[in-house]
Coordinates of C-alpha atoms and ligand atoms in Angstrom, one line a residue:
X1 CA 42.8 160.1 86.2
X2 CA 44.3 159.2 89.6
X3 CA 42.1 156.1 89.6
X4 CA 43.4 155.3 86.2
X5 CA 47.0 155.7 87.3
X6 CA 46.4 153.4 90.2
X7 CA 44.6 150.7 88.1
X8 CA 46.9 150.5 85.1
X9 CA 49.5 147.7 85.3
X10 CA 53.0 149.2 85.2
X11 CA 56.6 148.2 84.9
X12 CA 59.3 149.9 87.0
X13 CA 62.8 150.2 85.3
X14 CA 64.7 152.4 87.7
X15 CA 64.6 151.3 91.3
X16 CA 67.5 150.9 93.7
X17 CA 66.6 148.1 96.2
X18 CA 68.7 149.8 98.9
X19 CA 66.6 152.9 98.3
X20 CA 63.5 151.1 99.4
X21 CA 64.7 150.7 103.0
X22 CA 61.9 152.3 105.0
X23 CA 62.8 154.0 108.3
X24 CA 60.9 151.3 110.3
X25 CA 62.9 148.5 108.8
X26 CA 66.2 150.5 109.2
X27 CA 65.6 150.8 112.9
X28 CA 64.6 147.2 113.3
X29 CA 67.6 145.9 111.5
X30 CA 70.0 148.3 113.3
X31 CA 68.7 146.8 116.6
X32 CA 68.7 143.2 115.4
X33 CA 72.3 143.5 114.0
X34 CA 73.7 145.8 116.7
X35 CA 74.6 148.5 114.2
X36 CA 75.0 152.1 115.4
X37 CA 73.0 154.6 113.4
X38 CA 72.5 158.2 114.5
X39 CA 68.7 157.9 114.8
X40 CA 66.4 156.3 117.4
X41 CA 63.0 157.1 115.9
X42 CA 61.3 157.3 112.5
X43 CA 60.9 161.1 113.1
X44 CA 64.7 161.4 113.6
X45 CA 65.3 159.6 110.3
X46 CA 62.7 161.6 108.4
X47 CA 64.2 164.9 109.7
X48 CA 67.5 163.9 108.2
X49 CA 66.0 163.4 104.7
X50 CA 66.4 167.0 103.7
X51 CA 68.7 166.8 100.7
X52 CA 70.5 169.6 98.8
X53 CA 71.9 167.5 95.9
X54 CA 72.8 164.0 94.9
X55 CA 75.8 163.7 97.2
X56 CA 73.9 164.9 100.3
X57 CA 71.5 162.0 99.6
X58 CA 74.1 159.4 98.9
X59 CA 75.9 160.0 102.2
X60 CA 72.7 159.2 104.1
X61 CA 71.7 156.4 101.8
X62 CA 75.0 154.5 102.3
X63 CA 74.8 155.0 106.0
X64 CA 71.2 153.6 105.9
X65 CA 72.4 150.5 104.0
X66 CA 74.9 149.7 106.7
X67 CA 72.2 147.9 108.7
X68 CA 71.9 145.2 106.0
X69 CA 74.0 142.3 107.2
X70 CA 72.4 138.9 106.7
X71 CA 70.7 137.1 103.9
X72 CA 67.3 137.5 105.7
X73 CA 67.9 141.3 105.8
X74 CA 68.2 141.5 102.0
X75 CA 65.2 139.2 101.8
X76 CA 63.0 141.5 104.0
X77 CA 64.2 144.6 102.2
X78 CA 63.2 143.1 98.8
X79 CA 60.0 141.5 100.0
X80 CA 58.7 144.8 101.4
X81 CA 59.4 146.5 98.1
X82 CA 57.5 143.8 96.3
X83 CA 54.5 144.3 98.5
X84 CA 54.6 148.0 97.5
X85 CA 54.7 146.8 93.9
X86 CA 51.5 144.9 94.5
X87 CA 49.9 148.1 96.0
X88 CA 51.1 150.2 93.1
X89 CA 50.1 147.7 90.4
X90 CA 53.7 147.2 89.3
X91 CA 53.5 143.9 87.5
X92 CA 57.2 143.8 86.3
X93 CA 60.2 145.4 88.0
X94 CA 63.9 145.7 87.0
X95 CA 65.8 146.2 90.2
X96 CA 69.2 147.8 90.7
X97 CA 71.4 146.5 93.5
X98 CA 74.8 147.9 94.6
X99 CA 76.9 144.9 95.7
X100 CA 79.9 147.1 96.4
X101 CA 78.0 149.0 99.1
X102 CA 77.9 145.7 101.0
X103 CA 81.1 143.9 99.9
X104 CA 83.1 146.9 101.0
X105 CA 81.7 146.3 104.5
X106 CA 82.7 142.7 104.4
X107 CA 79.3 141.2 103.5
X108 CA 79.7 138.4 100.9
X109 CA 78.3 138.9 97.4
X110 CA 76.5 135.6 97.8
X111 CA 74.6 136.9 100.9
X112 CA 73.3 139.9 99.0
X113 CA 72.2 138.2 95.8
X114 CA 70.8 135.2 97.6
X115 CA 68.5 137.3 99.9
X116 CA 67.3 139.4 97.0
X117 CA 66.7 136.5 94.5
X118 CA 64.8 134.4 97.1
X119 CA 62.4 137.3 97.6
X120 CA 62.0 137.8 93.8
X121 CA 61.3 134.1 93.3
X122 CA 58.7 134.1 96.1
X123 CA 57.1 137.2 94.6
X124 CA 56.7 135.5 91.2
X125 CA 54.9 132.6 92.9
X126 CA 52.9 134.4 95.5
X127 CA 52.3 137.9 94.0
X128 CA 52.6 137.2 90.3
X129 CA 55.2 139.9 89.9
X130 CA 58.0 139.3 87.3
X131 CA 61.4 140.8 87.8
X132 CA 65.0 141.2 86.6
X133 CA 68.1 142.2 88.5
X134 CA 70.6 144.8 87.3
X135 CA 73.9 145.1 89.1
X136 CA 75.3 148.6 89.4
X137 CA 78.9 149.7 89.8
X138 CA 79.5 152.5 92.2
X139 CA 81.2 155.1 90.0
X140 CA 83.0 156.8 92.9
X141 CA 85.1 153.6 93.1
X142 CA 87.9 152.7 90.7
X143 CA 87.5 150.6 87.5
X144 CA 89.8 148.0 89.1
X145 CA 87.3 147.6 92.0
X146 CA 84.5 147.2 89.4
X147 CA 86.4 144.4 87.6
X148 CA 86.6 142.5 90.8
X149 CA 82.8 142.9 91.3
X150 CA 82.1 141.9 87.7
X151 CA 84.2 138.7 88.2
X152 CA 82.1 137.9 91.2
X153 CA 78.9 138.5 89.3
X154 CA 79.7 136.1 86.5
X155 CA 79.0 133.1 88.7
X156 CA 75.5 134.5 89.2
X157 CA 74.9 135.4 85.6
X158 CA 71.6 133.5 85.4
X159 CA 70.2 135.9 88.1
X160 CA 71.5 139.2 86.6
X161 CA 70.3 140.5 83.3
X162 CA 72.3 143.7 83.1
X163 CA 75.0 146.0 84.5
X164 CA 74.5 149.6 85.4
X165 CA 76.4 152.6 86.8
X166 CA 75.3 154.8 89.7
X167 CA 76.5 156.9 92.7
X168 CA 78.3 160.3 92.5
X169 CA 78.0 161.4 88.9
X170 CA 79.9 164.6 88.5
X171 CA 83.7 163.9 88.2
X172 CA 83.1 160.2 87.5
X173 CA 82.2 160.1 83.7
X174 CA 81.3 156.9 81.9
X175 CA 84.7 157.0 80.1
X176 CA 86.3 156.0 83.5
X177 CA 84.6 152.6 83.1
X178 CA 85.0 151.9 79.4
X179 CA 87.0 148.6 79.8
X180 CA 84.9 147.0 82.5
X181 CA 81.7 147.6 80.5
X182 CA 83.4 146.1 77.4
X183 CA 84.0 143.0 79.5
X184 CA 80.4 143.1 80.8
X185 CA 79.1 143.3 77.2
X186 CA 81.3 140.4 76.2
X187 CA 79.8 138.3 79.0
X188 CA 76.4 139.0 77.6
X189 CA 75.0 141.5 80.1
X190 CA 72.7 144.3 79.0
X191 CA 74.0 147.7 79.7
X192 CA 72.4 150.8 81.3
X193 CA 73.9 153.8 83.1
X194 CA 72.9 156.8 85.1
X195 CA 73.8 159.8 83.0
X196 CA 72.6 163.4 82.7
X197 CA 71.0 163.3 86.2
X198 CA 73.2 166.2 87.5
X199 CA 76.0 166.2 85.0
X200 CA 75.9 167.6 81.5
X201 CA 75.1 165.9 78.2
X202 CA 78.6 164.8 77.5
X203 CA 78.0 162.1 80.1
X204 CA 75.0 160.8 78.1
X205 CA 77.0 160.8 74.9
X206 CA 79.8 158.9 76.6
X207 CA 77.3 156.4 78.0
X208 CA 76.0 155.8 74.5
X209 CA 79.3 155.8 72.6
X210 CA 81.7 154.2 75.1
X211 CA 79.5 152.0 77.3
X212 CA 77.0 151.2 74.6
X213 CA 74.0 151.5 76.9
X214 CA 70.5 150.3 75.9
X215 CA 68.8 152.8 78.3
X216 CA 69.8 156.0 80.0
X217 CA 68.9 156.3 83.7
X218 CA 67.6 159.8 84.3
X219 CA 68.9 161.7 81.2
X220 CA 66.9 164.8 82.0
X221 CA 69.8 167.1 81.1
X222 CA 69.4 166.0 77.5
X223 CA 67.1 169.1 77.2
X224 CA 70.3 171.2 76.8
X225 CA 71.4 169.6 73.6
X226 CA 69.3 169.8 70.4
X227 CA 71.5 167.3 68.6
X228 CA 71.4 164.7 71.4
X229 CA 67.6 165.0 71.6
X230 CA 67.5 164.3 67.9
X231 CA 69.7 161.3 68.3
X232 CA 67.8 159.8 71.3
X233 CA 64.5 160.3 69.4
X234 CA 65.9 158.6 66.3
X235 CA 67.4 155.7 68.2
X236 CA 64.4 155.6 70.6
X237 CA 66.8 155.1 73.5
X238 CA 64.6 155.0 76.6
X239 CA 65.1 157.4 79.5
X240 CA 64.1 156.2 83.0
X241 CA 63.0 159.4 84.5
X242 CA 62.4 159.7 88.3
X243 CA 60.3 162.8 89.1
X244 CA 60.2 162.6 92.9
X245 CA 64.0 162.0 93.0
X246 CA 64.7 165.0 90.8
X247 CA 62.6 167.3 93.1
X248 CA 64.1 165.9 96.3
X249 CA 67.7 166.2 95.0
X250 CA 67.0 169.7 93.6
X251 CA 67.6 168.8 89.9
X252 CA 64.4 170.9 89.3
X253 CA 63.0 173.6 91.6
X254 CA 59.5 172.2 91.6
X255 CA 57.2 169.7 89.9
X256 CA 55.9 172.5 87.8
X257 CA 59.5 173.1 86.5
X258 CA 60.1 169.4 85.7
X259 CA 60.8 168.7 82.0
X260 CA 59.2 165.2 81.7
X261 CA 56.2 166.5 79.8
X262 CA 58.4 168.5 77.4
X263 CA 60.6 165.4 76.8
X264 CA 57.5 163.3 76.1
X265 CA 56.1 165.9 73.7
X266 CA 59.4 166.1 71.9
X267 CA 59.0 162.3 71.1
X268 CA 61.6 160.9 73.5
X269 CA 61.0 157.4 74.9
X270 CA 60.3 158.4 78.5
X271 CA 59.3 156.3 81.4
X272 CA 58.4 157.1 85.0
X273 CA 60.2 155.5 88.0
X274 CA 60.7 155.9 91.7
X275 CA 64.5 155.6 92.1
X276 CA 64.8 155.5 95.9
X277 CA 61.1 155.7 97.1
X278 CA 61.8 155.3 100.8
X279 CA 63.9 158.4 100.7
X280 CA 62.0 160.4 98.1
X281 CA 58.4 160.6 99.5
X282 CA 56.6 158.0 97.5
X283 CA 56.4 154.9 95.3
X284 CA 55.6 154.7 91.6
X285 CA 52.0 155.8 91.7
X286 CA 52.9 158.9 93.7
X287 CA 55.4 159.8 91.0
X288 CA 52.7 159.6 88.4
X289 CA 50.3 161.5 90.5
X290 CA 52.8 164.4 91.2
X291 CA 53.6 164.9 87.5
X292 CA 49.9 164.5 86.5
X293 CA 48.8 167.2 88.9
X294 CA 51.5 169.7 88.2
X295 CA 52.2 169.3 84.5
X296 CA 48.7 168.9 83.0
X297 CA 49.3 165.4 81.7
X298 CA 46.5 164.1 79.5
X299 CA 45.1 160.5 79.7
X300 CA 47.1 159.9 76.4
X301 CA 50.3 161.0 78.2
X302 CA 49.7 158.7 81.1
X303 CA 49.0 155.7 78.8
X304 CA 52.0 156.5 76.7
X305 CA 54.3 156.6 79.8
X306 CA 52.8 153.3 81.0
X307 CA 53.2 151.6 77.6
X308 CA 56.7 152.9 77.3
X309 CA 57.5 151.2 80.6
X310 CA 56.8 147.8 79.1
X311 CA 58.3 148.5 75.7
X312 CA 61.5 149.8 77.3
X313 CA 61.8 146.8 79.6
X314 CA 64.1 143.7 79.1
X315 CA 61.2 141.2 79.1
X316 CA 60.7 139.0 76.1
X317 CA 58.2 140.0 73.3
X318 CA 55.6 137.4 74.3
X319 CA 55.3 138.7 77.9
X320 CA 55.5 142.3 76.7
X321 CA 52.4 141.6 74.6
X322 CA 50.6 140.0 77.5
X323 CA 51.2 143.1 79.7
X324 CA 50.3 145.5 77.0
X325 CA 47.0 143.6 76.5
X326 CA 46.4 144.0 80.2
X327 CA 46.8 147.8 79.8
X328 CA 44.3 147.8 76.9
X329 CA 41.9 145.8 79.1
X330 CA 41.9 148.4 81.9
X331 CA 41.6 151.2 79.3
X332 CA 38.4 149.6 78.0
X333 CA 36.7 150.3 81.3
X334 CA 37.8 154.0 81.4
Ligands
LIG401 N1 72.1 155.6 93.9 C1 70.8 155.5 94.3 N2 70.1 156.5 93.8 C2 70.9 157.1 92.9 C3 70.7 158.2 92.0 N3 69.5 158.8 91.9 N4 71.7 158.6 91.3 C4 72.9 158.0 91.4 N5 73.1 157.0 92.2 C5 72.1 156.6 93.0
LIG402 ZN1 69.0 155.9 90.3

């Protein structure tokens, strides 16, 4: 089964590019850009990755991102993730980026998007990996700040397929951003949002009703509302679940207590993703392996999760069909 997990082509739909910053690259960029970080070795950094909840992670994650200054830094960050995609057999990836993490430090929007998109274009040519970019608003900031960021993004519309919402969830509900998402929809962006990661089901309902999301990022708290489960099944709204993240951020006590298998068995449209793999002990295959080992997943479960990843993606129907055929081809040999 582990061999099957590794060999199946997969799509990743919930991945923060800033969350792929490996300790080695963090140290290298800190030195190259003369940025002070409170670590001098990889071991120092790994010791600090001991999270108690989402906020305890975000504090360290934003500090890590402070070493990203130049276009080439964003290129290196993205290229290293794309090499991991190759290793993990991720053939299509929909990447979140958080421009406000950088523009708030005085880095131009253009620097961020140019570095990332150059790497994505090279990956298409050299590695055969297709990709889309989703720009996230930081929900701990004001809606007014998000309007400014959206206005900057419009110029790069051709490079950005969608708009998402991330950062500190509790206390920053989707309703806080209703107007800016309305404008994003009018501009033709697809909409997703982190909801029901730590906060209750009302955040998922608001994301659906007020932001009009096409996918829910995380969404594992749906388990507490029977009516919402029924709605998500009926509408087949995809959930981009991130098992390693949920364990590292103490959303669940252990892999054995994770509810992804329960959600799948209920008929929800669930996918597996790595969220911030450099911080959460593993890339996509490791997420699959952890849930496979601890939750008694069958071959059918794995295949369903992989097929869901393509079906829930923003790629066109033609390419979707090509990828799903590649999945079938691998299955023939198992
Ligand atoms: N930013 C990066 N990872 C995140 C997560 N899991 N939840 C909210 N914001 C994030
Ligand atoms: Zn996330």
